Short mmCIF file of C-alpha atoms in Angstrom, two decimals:
data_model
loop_
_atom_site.label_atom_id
_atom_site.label_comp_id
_atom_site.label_asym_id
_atom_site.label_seq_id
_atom_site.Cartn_x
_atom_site.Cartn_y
_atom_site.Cartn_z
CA UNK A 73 175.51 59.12 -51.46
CA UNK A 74 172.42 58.60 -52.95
CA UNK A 75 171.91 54.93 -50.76
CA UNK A 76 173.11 56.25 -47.95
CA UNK A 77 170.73 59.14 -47.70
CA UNK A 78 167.55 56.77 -48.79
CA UNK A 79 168.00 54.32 -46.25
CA UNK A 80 168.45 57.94 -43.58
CA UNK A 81 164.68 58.72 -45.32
CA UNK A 82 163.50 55.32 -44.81
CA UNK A 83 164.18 55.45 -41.03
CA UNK A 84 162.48 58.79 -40.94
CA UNK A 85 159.71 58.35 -43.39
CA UNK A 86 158.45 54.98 -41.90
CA UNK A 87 158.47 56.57 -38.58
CA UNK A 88 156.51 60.21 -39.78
CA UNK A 89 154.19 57.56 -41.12
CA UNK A 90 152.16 57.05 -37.77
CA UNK A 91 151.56 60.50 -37.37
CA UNK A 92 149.15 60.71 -40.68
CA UNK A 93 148.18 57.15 -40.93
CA UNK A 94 147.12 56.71 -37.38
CA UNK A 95 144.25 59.22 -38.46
CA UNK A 96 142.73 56.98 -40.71
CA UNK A 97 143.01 54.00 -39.27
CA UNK A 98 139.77 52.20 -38.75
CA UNK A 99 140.28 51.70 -34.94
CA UNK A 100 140.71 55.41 -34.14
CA UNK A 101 143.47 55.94 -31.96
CA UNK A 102 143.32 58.28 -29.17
CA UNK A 103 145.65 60.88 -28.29
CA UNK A 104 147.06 59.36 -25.48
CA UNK A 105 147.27 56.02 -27.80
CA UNK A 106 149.32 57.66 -30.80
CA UNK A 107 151.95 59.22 -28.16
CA UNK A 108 152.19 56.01 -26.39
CA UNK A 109 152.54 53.99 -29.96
CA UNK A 110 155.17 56.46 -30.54
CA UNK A 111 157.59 56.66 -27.21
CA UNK A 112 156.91 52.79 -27.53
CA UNK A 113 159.02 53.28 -31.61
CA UNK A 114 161.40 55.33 -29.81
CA UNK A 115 162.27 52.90 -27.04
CA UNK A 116 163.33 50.13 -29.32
CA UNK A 117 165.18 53.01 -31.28
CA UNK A 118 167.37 54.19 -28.25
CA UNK A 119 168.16 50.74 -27.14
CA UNK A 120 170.16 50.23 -30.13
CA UNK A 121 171.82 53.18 -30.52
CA UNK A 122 175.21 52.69 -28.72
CA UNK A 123 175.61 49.45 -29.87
CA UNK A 124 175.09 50.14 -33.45
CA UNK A 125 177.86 52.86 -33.38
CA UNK A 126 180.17 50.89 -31.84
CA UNK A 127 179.39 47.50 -34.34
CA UNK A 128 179.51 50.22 -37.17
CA UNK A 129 182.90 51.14 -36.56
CA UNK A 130 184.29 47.96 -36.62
CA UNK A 131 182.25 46.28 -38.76
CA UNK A 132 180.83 47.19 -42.21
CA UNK A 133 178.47 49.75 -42.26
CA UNK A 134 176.46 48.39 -45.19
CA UNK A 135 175.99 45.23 -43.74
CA UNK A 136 174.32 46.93 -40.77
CA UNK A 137 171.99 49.15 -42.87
CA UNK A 138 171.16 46.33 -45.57
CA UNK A 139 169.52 43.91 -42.41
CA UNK A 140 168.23 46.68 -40.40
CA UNK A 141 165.93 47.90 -43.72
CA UNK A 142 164.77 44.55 -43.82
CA UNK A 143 163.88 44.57 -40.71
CA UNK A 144 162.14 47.61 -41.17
CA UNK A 145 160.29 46.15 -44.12
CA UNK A 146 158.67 43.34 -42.15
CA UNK A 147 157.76 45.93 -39.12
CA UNK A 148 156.46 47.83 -41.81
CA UNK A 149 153.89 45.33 -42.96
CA UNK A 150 153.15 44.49 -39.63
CA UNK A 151 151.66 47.48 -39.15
CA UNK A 152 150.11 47.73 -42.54
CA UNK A 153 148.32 44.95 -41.10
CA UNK A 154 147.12 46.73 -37.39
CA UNK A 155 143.67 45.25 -35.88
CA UNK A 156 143.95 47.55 -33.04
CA UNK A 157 145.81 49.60 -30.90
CA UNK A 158 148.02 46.35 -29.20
CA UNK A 159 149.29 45.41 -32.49
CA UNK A 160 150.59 48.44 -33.51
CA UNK A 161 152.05 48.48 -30.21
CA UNK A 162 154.24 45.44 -30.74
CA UNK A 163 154.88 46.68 -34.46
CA UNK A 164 156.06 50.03 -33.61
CA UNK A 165 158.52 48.77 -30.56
CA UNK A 166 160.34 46.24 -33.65
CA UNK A 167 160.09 48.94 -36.21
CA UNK A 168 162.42 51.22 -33.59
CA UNK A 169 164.56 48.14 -33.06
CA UNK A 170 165.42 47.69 -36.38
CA UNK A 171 165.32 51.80 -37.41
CA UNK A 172 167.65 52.66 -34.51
CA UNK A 173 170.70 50.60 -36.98
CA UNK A 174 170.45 53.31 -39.96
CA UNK A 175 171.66 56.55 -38.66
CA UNK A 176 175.06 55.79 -37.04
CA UNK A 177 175.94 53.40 -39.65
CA UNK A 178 175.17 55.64 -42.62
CA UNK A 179 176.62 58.42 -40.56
CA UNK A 180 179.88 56.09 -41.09
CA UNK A 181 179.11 55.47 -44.55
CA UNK A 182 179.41 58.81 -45.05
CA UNK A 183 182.31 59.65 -42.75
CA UNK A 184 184.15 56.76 -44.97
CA UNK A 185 183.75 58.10 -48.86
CA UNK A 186 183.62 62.10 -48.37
CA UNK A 187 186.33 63.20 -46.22
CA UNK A 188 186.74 66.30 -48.55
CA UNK A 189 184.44 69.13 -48.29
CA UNK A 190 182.71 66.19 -45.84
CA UNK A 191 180.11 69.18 -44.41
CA UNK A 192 178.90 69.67 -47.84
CA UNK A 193 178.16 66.35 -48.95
CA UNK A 194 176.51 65.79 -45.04
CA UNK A 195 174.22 68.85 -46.50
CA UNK A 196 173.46 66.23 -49.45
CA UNK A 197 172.76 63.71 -47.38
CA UNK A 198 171.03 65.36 -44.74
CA UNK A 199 168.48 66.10 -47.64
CA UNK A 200 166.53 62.71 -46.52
CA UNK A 201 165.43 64.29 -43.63
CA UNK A 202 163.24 67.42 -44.92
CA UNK A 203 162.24 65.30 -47.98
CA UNK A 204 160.66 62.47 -45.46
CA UNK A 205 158.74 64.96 -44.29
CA UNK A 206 157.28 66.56 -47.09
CA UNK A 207 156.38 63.40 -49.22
CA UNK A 208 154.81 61.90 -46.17
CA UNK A 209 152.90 65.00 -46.05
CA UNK A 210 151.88 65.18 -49.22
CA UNK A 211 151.69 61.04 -50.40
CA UNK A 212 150.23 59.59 -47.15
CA UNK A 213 146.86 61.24 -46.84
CA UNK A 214 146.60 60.85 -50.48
CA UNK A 215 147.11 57.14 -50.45
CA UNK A 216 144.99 56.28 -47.51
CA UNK A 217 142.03 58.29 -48.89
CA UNK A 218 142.15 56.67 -52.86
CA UNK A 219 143.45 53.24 -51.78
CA UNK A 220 144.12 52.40 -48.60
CA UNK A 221 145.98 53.62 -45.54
CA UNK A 222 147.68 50.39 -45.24
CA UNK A 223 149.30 51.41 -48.56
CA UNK A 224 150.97 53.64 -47.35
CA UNK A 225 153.03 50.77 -45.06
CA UNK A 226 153.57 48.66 -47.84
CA UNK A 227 155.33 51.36 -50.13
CA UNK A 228 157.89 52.08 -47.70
CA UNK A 229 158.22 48.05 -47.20
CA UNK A 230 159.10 47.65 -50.68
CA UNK A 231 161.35 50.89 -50.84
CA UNK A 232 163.24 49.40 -48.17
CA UNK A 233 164.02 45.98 -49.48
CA UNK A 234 165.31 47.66 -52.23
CA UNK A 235 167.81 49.81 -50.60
CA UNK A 236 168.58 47.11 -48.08
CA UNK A 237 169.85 45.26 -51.02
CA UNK A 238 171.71 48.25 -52.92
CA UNK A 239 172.97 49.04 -49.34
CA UNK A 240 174.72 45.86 -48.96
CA UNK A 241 178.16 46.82 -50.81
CA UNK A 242 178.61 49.84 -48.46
CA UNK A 243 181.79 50.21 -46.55
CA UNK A 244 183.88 51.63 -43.46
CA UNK A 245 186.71 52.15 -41.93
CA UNK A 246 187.25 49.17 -39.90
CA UNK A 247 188.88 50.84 -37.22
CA UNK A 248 189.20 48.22 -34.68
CA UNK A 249 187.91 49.80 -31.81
CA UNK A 250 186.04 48.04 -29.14
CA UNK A 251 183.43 49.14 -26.94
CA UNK A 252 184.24 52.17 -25.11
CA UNK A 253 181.55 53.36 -22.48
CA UNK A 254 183.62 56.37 -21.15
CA UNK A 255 183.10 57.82 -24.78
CA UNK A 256 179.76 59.13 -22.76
CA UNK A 257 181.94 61.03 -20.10
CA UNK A 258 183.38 63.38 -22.74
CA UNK A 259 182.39 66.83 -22.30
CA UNK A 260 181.75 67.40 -25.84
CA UNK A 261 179.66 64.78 -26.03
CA UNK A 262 177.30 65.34 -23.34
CA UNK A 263 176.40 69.22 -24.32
CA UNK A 264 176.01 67.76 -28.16
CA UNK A 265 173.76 64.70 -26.47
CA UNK A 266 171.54 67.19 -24.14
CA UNK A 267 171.62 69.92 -26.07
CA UNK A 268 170.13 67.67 -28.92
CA UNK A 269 167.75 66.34 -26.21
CA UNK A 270 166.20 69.25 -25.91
CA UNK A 271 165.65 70.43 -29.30
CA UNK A 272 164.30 66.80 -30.43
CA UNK A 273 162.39 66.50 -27.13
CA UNK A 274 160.26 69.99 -29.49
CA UNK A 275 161.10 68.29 -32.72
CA UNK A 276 159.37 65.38 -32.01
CA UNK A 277 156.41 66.96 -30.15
CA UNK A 278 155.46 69.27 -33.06
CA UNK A 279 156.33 66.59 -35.35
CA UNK A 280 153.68 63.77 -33.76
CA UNK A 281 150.97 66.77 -32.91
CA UNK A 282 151.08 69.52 -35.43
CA UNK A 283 148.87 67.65 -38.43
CA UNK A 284 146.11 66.75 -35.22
CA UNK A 285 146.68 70.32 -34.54
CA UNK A 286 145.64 71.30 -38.14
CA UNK A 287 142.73 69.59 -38.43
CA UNK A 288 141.41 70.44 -35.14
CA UNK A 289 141.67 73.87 -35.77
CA UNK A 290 138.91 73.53 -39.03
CA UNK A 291 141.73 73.11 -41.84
CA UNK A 292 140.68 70.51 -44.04
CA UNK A 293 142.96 66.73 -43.62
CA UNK A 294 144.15 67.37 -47.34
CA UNK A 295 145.14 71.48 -46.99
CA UNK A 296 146.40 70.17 -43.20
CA UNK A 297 148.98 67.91 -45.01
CA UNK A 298 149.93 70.60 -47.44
CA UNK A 299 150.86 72.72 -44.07
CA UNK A 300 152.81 69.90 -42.30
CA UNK A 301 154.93 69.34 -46.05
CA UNK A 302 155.56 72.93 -45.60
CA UNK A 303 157.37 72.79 -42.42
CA UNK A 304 159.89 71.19 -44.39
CA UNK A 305 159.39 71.95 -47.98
CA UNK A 306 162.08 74.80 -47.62
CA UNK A 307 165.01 72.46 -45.36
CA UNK A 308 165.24 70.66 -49.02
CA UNK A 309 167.38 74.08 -49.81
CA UNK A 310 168.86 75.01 -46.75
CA UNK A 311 169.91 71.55 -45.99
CA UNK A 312 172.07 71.51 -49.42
CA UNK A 313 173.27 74.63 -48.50
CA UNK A 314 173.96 74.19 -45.06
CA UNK A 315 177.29 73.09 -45.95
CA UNK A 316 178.61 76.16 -47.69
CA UNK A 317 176.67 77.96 -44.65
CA UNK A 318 178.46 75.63 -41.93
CA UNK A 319 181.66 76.22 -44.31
CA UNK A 320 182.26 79.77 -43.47
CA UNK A 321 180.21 80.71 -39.97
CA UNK A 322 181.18 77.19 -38.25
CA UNK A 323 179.30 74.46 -37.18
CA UNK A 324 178.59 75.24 -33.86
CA UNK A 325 177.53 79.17 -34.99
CA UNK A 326 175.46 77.71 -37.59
CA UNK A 327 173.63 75.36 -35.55
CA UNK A 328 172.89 77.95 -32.30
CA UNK A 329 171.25 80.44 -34.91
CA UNK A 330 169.03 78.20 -36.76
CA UNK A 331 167.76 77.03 -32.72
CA UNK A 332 166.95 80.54 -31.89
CA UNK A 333 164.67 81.54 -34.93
CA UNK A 334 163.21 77.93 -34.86
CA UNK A 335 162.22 78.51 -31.11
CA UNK A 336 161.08 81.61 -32.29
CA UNK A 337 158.93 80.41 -34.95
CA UNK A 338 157.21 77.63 -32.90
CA UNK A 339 155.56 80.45 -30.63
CA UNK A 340 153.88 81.44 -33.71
CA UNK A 341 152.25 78.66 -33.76
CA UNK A 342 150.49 79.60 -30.44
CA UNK A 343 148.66 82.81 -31.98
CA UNK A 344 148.19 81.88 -35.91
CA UNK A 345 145.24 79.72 -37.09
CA UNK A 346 145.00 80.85 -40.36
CA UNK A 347 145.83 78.19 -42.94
CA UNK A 348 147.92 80.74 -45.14
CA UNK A 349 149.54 82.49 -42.27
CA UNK A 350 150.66 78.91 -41.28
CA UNK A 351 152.03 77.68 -44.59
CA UNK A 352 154.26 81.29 -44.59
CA UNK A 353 156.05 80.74 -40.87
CA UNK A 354 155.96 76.58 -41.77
CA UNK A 355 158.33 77.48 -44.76
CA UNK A 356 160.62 79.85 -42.50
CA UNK A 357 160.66 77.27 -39.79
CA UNK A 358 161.66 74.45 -42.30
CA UNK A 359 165.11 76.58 -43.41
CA UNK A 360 166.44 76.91 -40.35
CA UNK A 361 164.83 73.63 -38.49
CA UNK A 362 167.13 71.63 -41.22
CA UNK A 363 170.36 73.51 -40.98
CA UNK A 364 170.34 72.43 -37.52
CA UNK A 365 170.01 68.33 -38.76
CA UNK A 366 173.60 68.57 -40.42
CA UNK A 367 174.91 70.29 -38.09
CA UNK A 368 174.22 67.63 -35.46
CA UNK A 369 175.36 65.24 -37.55
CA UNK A 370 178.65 67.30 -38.72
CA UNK A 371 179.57 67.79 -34.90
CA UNK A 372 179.19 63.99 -34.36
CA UNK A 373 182.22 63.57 -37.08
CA UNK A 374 183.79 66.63 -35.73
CA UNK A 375 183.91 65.01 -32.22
CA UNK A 376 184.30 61.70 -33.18
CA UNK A 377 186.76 61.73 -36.18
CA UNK A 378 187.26 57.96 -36.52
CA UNK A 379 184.94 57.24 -34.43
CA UNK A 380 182.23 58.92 -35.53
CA UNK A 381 180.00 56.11 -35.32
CA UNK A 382 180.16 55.90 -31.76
CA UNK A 383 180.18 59.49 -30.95
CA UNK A 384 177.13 59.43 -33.07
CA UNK A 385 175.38 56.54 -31.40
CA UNK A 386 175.65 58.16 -28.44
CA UNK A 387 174.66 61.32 -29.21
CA UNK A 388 171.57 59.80 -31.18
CA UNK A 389 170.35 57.61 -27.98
CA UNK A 390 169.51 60.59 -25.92
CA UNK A 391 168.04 62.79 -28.97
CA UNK A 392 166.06 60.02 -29.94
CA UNK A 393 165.34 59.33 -26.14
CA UNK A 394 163.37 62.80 -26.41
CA UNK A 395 160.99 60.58 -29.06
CA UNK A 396 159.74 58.86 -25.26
CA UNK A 397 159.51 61.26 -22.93
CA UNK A 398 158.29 64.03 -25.88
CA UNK A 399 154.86 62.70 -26.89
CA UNK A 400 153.88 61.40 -23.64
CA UNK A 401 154.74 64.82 -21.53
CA UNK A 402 153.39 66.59 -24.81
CA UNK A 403 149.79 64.47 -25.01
CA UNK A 404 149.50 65.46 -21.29
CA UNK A 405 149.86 69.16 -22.02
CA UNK A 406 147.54 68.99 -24.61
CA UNK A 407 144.77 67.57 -22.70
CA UNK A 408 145.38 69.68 -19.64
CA UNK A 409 146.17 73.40 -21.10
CA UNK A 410 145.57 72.80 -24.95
CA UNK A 411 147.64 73.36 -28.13
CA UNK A 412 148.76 76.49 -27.57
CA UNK A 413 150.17 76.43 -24.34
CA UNK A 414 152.27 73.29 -25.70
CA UNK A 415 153.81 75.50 -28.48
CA UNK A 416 154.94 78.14 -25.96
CA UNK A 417 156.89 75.29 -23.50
CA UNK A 418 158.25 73.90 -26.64
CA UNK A 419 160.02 76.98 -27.73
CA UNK A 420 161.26 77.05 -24.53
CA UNK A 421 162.90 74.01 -24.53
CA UNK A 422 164.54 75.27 -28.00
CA UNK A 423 166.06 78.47 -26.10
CA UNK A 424 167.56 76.40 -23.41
CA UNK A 425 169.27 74.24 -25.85
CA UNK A 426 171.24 76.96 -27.38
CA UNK A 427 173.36 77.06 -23.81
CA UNK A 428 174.54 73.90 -24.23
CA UNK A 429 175.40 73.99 -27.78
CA UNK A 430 176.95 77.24 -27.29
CA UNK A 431 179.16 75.11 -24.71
CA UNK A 432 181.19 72.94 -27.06
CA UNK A 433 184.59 72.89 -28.11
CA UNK A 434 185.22 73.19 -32.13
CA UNK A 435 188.87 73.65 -31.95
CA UNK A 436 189.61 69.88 -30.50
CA UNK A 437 189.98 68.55 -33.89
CA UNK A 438 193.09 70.28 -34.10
CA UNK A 439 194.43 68.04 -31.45
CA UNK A 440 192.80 64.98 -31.61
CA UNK A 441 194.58 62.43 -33.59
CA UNK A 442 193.93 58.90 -34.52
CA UNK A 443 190.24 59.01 -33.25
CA UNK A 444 191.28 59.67 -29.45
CA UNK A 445 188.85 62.37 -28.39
CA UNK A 446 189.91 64.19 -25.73
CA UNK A 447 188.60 63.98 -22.10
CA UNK A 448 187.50 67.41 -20.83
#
């Protein structure tokens, strides 16, 4: 449990990292710059992802996390070390190249040793996710003002080597499946792949922008960080609970509720500048924005069964695909209509996702057997 969901943070964390860092970095990114460093993290990301489901189910799965943390280690310090704007360029395009491996693997790590009361213990390890968040909010601008921004690469360098080498052990089912592209054709699939689009296409916006936001509203960089932990500070709870929650209202039920008050919430962002206020609908955002995480990730297995790796990887290309097309559309709105205008076509985006959630099946485990998922 406890490897599998630390090498889920590291491919988070390392990634969240830009989005403070690149703030103090000496050569001063631009806006346009730190959403075009980030779709470029997000293209190596989704170029892996089918292929790393598919490897993880018939390979081992801690094989696949212990060399993609390395690589993460190296991309890591290669950005630690950034002259300018074209290195980190190159860095963050081989830090989403080796990232992309974690999440369907571990997603099979986990799929492998908790088959009983498995939406719980996806709760546990789902944890990674809101805790990435709120240490990088809280340790990053803290390290790059008393030491050193690059610091802030290195730590997560060193983190990962360690995990890469505790991950190593890890097993899965080796199911024997090969490569199946008409996986993508399944119903199921698609509404849980563009319904995720959506919501990540938001996640990721608010995600890159909302500590810039912060600041440029006259909140201090420290208080600013304290904000952007916030939005997450509260998922550390709800995502622990979200099993017992997913446990008697359903996946599916769970999921579509925590989209419509996190749509909700995100329009508050386009009327509130008071730091306070801010903190308050950050920490109500943060319980239902990481309900919705394990649920994702429980409707994978749900679809996928055995081959929940796959399903996963699939899923996970076009929600991480959102991580290109998000900050590039979103850096464009913000220098066209401003902030708040942004907020208000995020939340949007949010609503419309609900549809397509609301669209699939949870009854097709019943008759799916032997990892077949059936074609709709």
């Amino acid at each position: 449990m406890f490897v599998g969901s630390a090498s889920f943070f590291l491919s988070y964390y390392v990634r969240l990292s830009w989005t403070i860092l690149s703030v103090y970095m000496p050569f001063k990114p631009t806006v346009a710059q730190e959403g075009f460093a980030f779709a470029i993290f997000f293209v190596g990301y989704v170029i892996v992802q089918i292929p790393s489901g598919f490897i993880s189910d018939r390979y081992s799965g801690g094989i696949v996390i212990s060399l993609s943390l390395i690589g993460l280690a190296v991309s890591a310090i290669m950005s630690a070390l950034s002259p300018d704007i074209e290195w980190e360029y190159v860095s963050s395009l081989i830090m989403g190249l080796t990232a992309g491996w974690v999440y369907p693997a571990s997603i099979n790590v986990m799929n492998h040793y908790y088959r009983e009361n498995r939406s719980v213990y996806i709760g546990y390890y789902s944890i990674a996710w809101p805790l990435a968040i709120v240490l990088s909010g809280f340790m990053l601008p803290y390290l790059a003002l008393k030491i050193g921004w690059q610091w802030g690469y290195y730590s997560s360098a060193i983190a990962s080597i360690v995990i890469a080498i505790m991950a190593f052990s890890l097993k899965t089912e080796h199911s024997g499946y090969s490569i199946d592209p008409s996986l993508i054709k399944n119903r199921d699939v698609l509404l849980l792949s563009f319904g995720g689009f959506l919501f990540f296409i938001s996640y990721w916006s608010l995600t890159l922008y909302a500590y810039k936001y912060f600041v440029s509203i006259g909140i201090s960089p420290v208080i600013s960080g304290f904000v952007f932990s916030s939005m997450a500070i509260t998922g550390l709870f709800s995502t622990s609970l979200s099993g017992y929650i997913i446990s008697r209202i359903g996946t599916k039920n769970a999921v579509v509720i925590s989209l419509v008050a996190y749509g909700i919430i995100i329009l508050a962002f386009s009327f509130i500048r008071n730091a306070v206020l801010l903190i308050v609908i950050s920490l109500v955002m943060g319980f239902f924005r990481f309900i919705i995480t394990p649920g994702n990730s429980g409707l994978s297995i749900e679809i996928g069964r055995e081959r929940a790796g796959s399903v996963s990887g699939i899923a996970n290309m076009f929600w991480q695909s959102s991580g290109i097309v998000g900050p590039i559309v979103s850096s464009a709105l913000i220098l066209d209509v401003g902030f708040r205008n942004l907020w208000i076509v995020l939340a949007i985006m949010v609503f419309l996702s609900t549809f397509l959630y609301r669209g699939i099946a949870t009854s097709f485990h019943t008759t799916a057997h032997h990892g077949d998922i059936p074609q709709k």
